[in-house]
Amino acid sequence: MTMWTAILVASIICVVWKTLGYLVPPRLLEAPRPARTADLLTVALLAALVAVQTLGDGQAVTLDARVPAVAVAAGLLLVRAPFLVVVAAAAVTASLLRALGWAA
């Protein structure tokens, strides 16, 4: 199986899965338990994505300038800073640490 075949098969599976989702009766999705599960699953997936992108380097865990940048962003989000300020502060933190040679 080539890479393109795998991509096409995965795409078809995603379209079929999404189409099946539209066939589920709304009353099943509006129940408290599935709604809560969907909310928690979204947060868990986003947290996993942030962790992988912050700490991942191929198959290894790497501590570099991204870790303090995410910590700065988390702190600013806790004090409810505007999103653009959070992004700018995290970028400045990472760039300053990289300029100082702390991490590549």
PDB file of C-alpha atoms in Angstrom:
ATOM      1  CA  MET A   1       0.000   0.000   0.000  1.00  0.00           C
ATOM      2  CA  THR A   2       1.452   3.329  -1.009  1.00  0.00           C
ATOM      3  CA  MET A   3       1.249   6.501   1.031  1.00  0.00           C
ATOM      4  CA  TRP A   4      -1.335   8.014  -1.320  1.00  0.00           C
ATOM      5  CA  THR A   5      -3.513   4.925  -1.101  1.00  0.00           C
ATOM      6  CA  ALA A   6      -3.428   5.129   2.691  1.00  0.00           C
ATOM      7  CA  ILE A   7      -4.312   8.839   2.580  1.00  0.00           C
ATOM      8  CA  LEU A   8      -7.232   8.209   0.213  1.00  0.00           C
ATOM      9  CA  VAL A   9      -8.552   5.319   2.313  1.00  0.00           C
ATOM     10  CA  ALA A  10      -8.278   7.393   5.498  1.00  0.00           C
ATOM     11  CA  SER A  11     -10.069  10.304   3.794  1.00  0.00           C
ATOM     12  CA  ILE A  12     -12.907   8.061   2.660  1.00  0.00           C
ATOM     13  CA  ILE A  13     -13.229   6.610   6.166  1.00  0.00           C
ATOM     14  CA  CYS A  14     -13.392  10.140   7.626  1.00  0.00           C
ATOM     15  CA  VAL A  15     -16.129  11.200   5.201  1.00  0.00           C
ATOM     16  CA  VAL A  16     -18.155   8.052   5.926  1.00  0.00           C
ATOM     17  CA  TRP A  17     -17.696   8.516   9.684  1.00  0.00           C
ATOM     18  CA  LYS A  18     -18.831  12.145   9.475  1.00  0.00           C
ATOM     19  CA  THR A  19     -21.841  11.160   7.365  1.00  0.00           C
ATOM     20  CA  LEU A  20     -22.814   8.510   9.913  1.00  0.00           C
ATOM     21  CA  GLY A  21     -22.647  11.204  12.579  1.00  0.00           C
ATOM     22  CA  TYR A  22     -25.404  13.130  10.828  1.00  0.00           C
ATOM     23  CA  LEU A  23     -27.621  10.038  10.961  1.00  0.00           C
ATOM     24  CA  VAL A  24     -27.511   9.807  14.771  1.00  0.00           C
ATOM     25  CA  PRO A  25     -30.783  11.091  16.268  1.00  0.00           C
ATOM     26  CA  PRO A  26     -30.307  14.483  17.992  1.00  0.00           C
ATOM     27  CA  ARG A  27     -31.987  13.279  21.202  1.00  0.00           C
ATOM     28  CA  LEU A  28     -29.079  10.858  21.756  1.00  0.00           C
ATOM     29  CA  LEU A  29     -26.497  13.624  21.459  1.00  0.00           C
ATOM     30  CA  GLU A  30     -28.399  16.123  23.603  1.00  0.00           C
ATOM     31  CA  ALA A  31     -28.443  13.821  26.630  1.00  0.00           C
ATOM     32  CA  PRO A  32     -26.244  15.069  29.503  1.00  0.00           C
ATOM     33  CA  ARG A  33     -23.694  12.242  29.454  1.00  0.00           C
ATOM     34  CA  PRO A  34     -22.768  12.370  25.711  1.00  0.00           C
ATOM     35  CA  ALA A  35     -22.665  16.181  25.796  1.00  0.00           C
ATOM     36  CA  ARG A  36     -20.339  16.159  28.824  1.00  0.00           C
ATOM     37  CA  THR A  37     -18.166  13.454  27.255  1.00  0.00           C
ATOM     38  CA  ALA A  38     -17.841  15.455  24.041  1.00  0.00           C
ATOM     39  CA  ASP A  39     -16.849  18.571  25.995  1.00  0.00           C
ATOM     40  CA  LEU A  40     -14.225  16.724  28.034  1.00  0.00           C
ATOM     41  CA  LEU A  41     -12.895  14.884  24.990  1.00  0.00           C
ATOM     42  CA  THR A  42     -12.350  18.172  23.171  1.00  0.00           C
ATOM     43  CA  VAL A  43     -10.358  19.596  26.087  1.00  0.00           C
ATOM     44  CA  ALA A  44      -8.321  16.400  26.470  1.00  0.00           C
ATOM     45  CA  LEU A  45      -7.422  16.296  22.777  1.00  0.00           C
ATOM     46  CA  LEU A  46      -6.386  19.957  22.784  1.00  0.00           C
ATOM     47  CA  ALA A  47      -4.260  19.432  25.899  1.00  0.00           C
ATOM     48  CA  ALA A  48      -2.592  16.406  24.305  1.00  0.00           C
ATOM     49  CA  LEU A  49      -1.867  18.390  21.150  1.00  0.00           C
ATOM     50  CA  VAL A  50      -0.272  21.211  23.163  1.00  0.00           C
ATOM     51  CA  ALA A  51       1.823  18.722  25.155  1.00  0.00           C
ATOM     52  CA  VAL A  52       3.056  16.891  22.061  1.00  0.00           C
ATOM     53  CA  GLN A  53       3.876  20.097  20.193  1.00  0.00           C
ATOM     54  CA  THR A  54       5.617  21.586  23.247  1.00  0.00           C
ATOM     55  CA  LEU A  55       7.628  18.607  24.430  1.00  0.00           C
ATOM     56  CA  GLY A  56       7.942  16.442  21.338  1.00  0.00           C
ATOM     57  CA  ASP A  57      10.928  16.165  19.064  1.00  0.00           C
ATOM     58  CA  GLY A  58      10.404  13.110  16.911  1.00  0.00           C
ATOM     59  CA  GLN A  59      10.344  10.158  19.314  1.00  0.00           C
ATOM     60  CA  ALA A  60      12.080  12.028  22.155  1.00  0.00           C
ATOM     61  CA  VAL A  61      10.953  14.453  24.834  1.00  0.00           C
ATOM     62  CA  THR A  62      12.781  17.765  24.570  1.00  0.00           C
ATOM     63  CA  LEU A  63      12.853  20.644  27.015  1.00  0.00           C
ATOM     64  CA  ASP A  64      13.626  23.783  25.065  1.00  0.00           C
ATOM     65  CA  ALA A  65      12.343  27.357  24.739  1.00  0.00           C
ATOM     66  CA  ARG A  66       8.819  26.155  23.998  1.00  0.00           C
ATOM     67  CA  VAL A  67       8.247  24.994  27.586  1.00  0.00           C
ATOM     68  CA  PRO A  68       8.743  28.406  29.259  1.00  0.00           C
ATOM     69  CA  ALA A  69       6.806  30.042  26.416  1.00  0.00           C
ATOM     70  CA  VAL A  70       3.803  27.799  27.071  1.00  0.00           C
ATOM     71  CA  ALA A  71       4.163  28.469  30.812  1.00  0.00           C
ATOM     72  CA  VAL A  72       4.071  32.227  30.152  1.00  0.00           C
ATOM     73  CA  ALA A  73       1.025  31.782  27.918  1.00  0.00           C
ATOM     74  CA  ALA A  74      -0.739  29.673  30.570  1.00  0.00           C
ATOM     75  CA  GLY A  75      -0.026  32.274  33.235  1.00  0.00           C
ATOM     76  CA  LEU A  76      -1.386  35.069  31.080  1.00  0.00           C
ATOM     77  CA  LEU A  77      -4.476  33.041  30.262  1.00  0.00           C
ATOM     78  CA  LEU A  78      -5.063  32.497  33.977  1.00  0.00           C
ATOM     79  CA  VAL A  79      -5.152  36.265  34.535  1.00  0.00           C
ATOM     80  CA  ARG A  80      -7.451  36.562  31.504  1.00  0.00           C
ATOM     81  CA  ALA A  81      -5.105  38.563  29.284  1.00  0.00           C
ATOM     82  CA  PRO A  82      -6.249  39.187  25.696  1.00  0.00           C
ATOM     83  CA  PHE A  83      -5.375  36.365  23.324  1.00  0.00           C
ATOM     84  CA  LEU A  84      -3.091  38.480  21.127  1.00  0.00           C
ATOM     85  CA  VAL A  85      -1.131  39.525  24.211  1.00  0.00           C
ATOM     86  CA  VAL A  86      -0.795  35.866  25.220  1.00  0.00           C
ATOM     87  CA  VAL A  87       0.494  34.845  21.797  1.00  0.00           C
ATOM     88  CA  ALA A  88       2.884  37.800  21.561  1.00  0.00           C
ATOM     89  CA  ALA A  89       4.288  37.221  25.060  1.00  0.00           C
ATOM     90  CA  ALA A  90       4.844  33.524  24.382  1.00  0.00           C
ATOM     91  CA  ALA A  91       6.579  34.302  21.090  1.00  0.00           C
ATOM     92  CA  VAL A  92       8.800  36.940  22.699  1.00  0.00           C
ATOM     93  CA  THR A  93       9.680  34.549  25.531  1.00  0.00           C
ATOM     94  CA  ALA A  94      10.674  31.763  23.155  1.00  0.00           C
ATOM     95  CA  SER A  95      12.623  34.090  20.859  1.00  0.00           C
ATOM     96  CA  LEU A  96      14.535  35.714  23.737  1.00  0.00           C
ATOM     97  CA  LEU A  97      15.472  32.333  25.183  1.00  0.00           C
ATOM     98  CA  ARG A  98      16.605  31.127  21.783  1.00  0.00           C
ATOM     99  CA  ALA A  99      18.599  34.323  21.235  1.00  0.00           C
ATOM    100  CA  LEU A 100      20.315  33.770  24.576  1.00  0.00           C
ATOM    101  CA  GLY A 101      21.230  30.282  23.445  1.00  0.00           C
ATOM    102  CA  TRP A 102      19.184  28.438  26.055  1.00  0.00           C
ATOM    103  CA  ALA A 103      17.486  26.226  23.492  1.00  0.00           C
ATOM    104  CA  ALA A 104      17.436  25.851  19.739  1.00  0.00           C
TER     105      ALA A 104
END
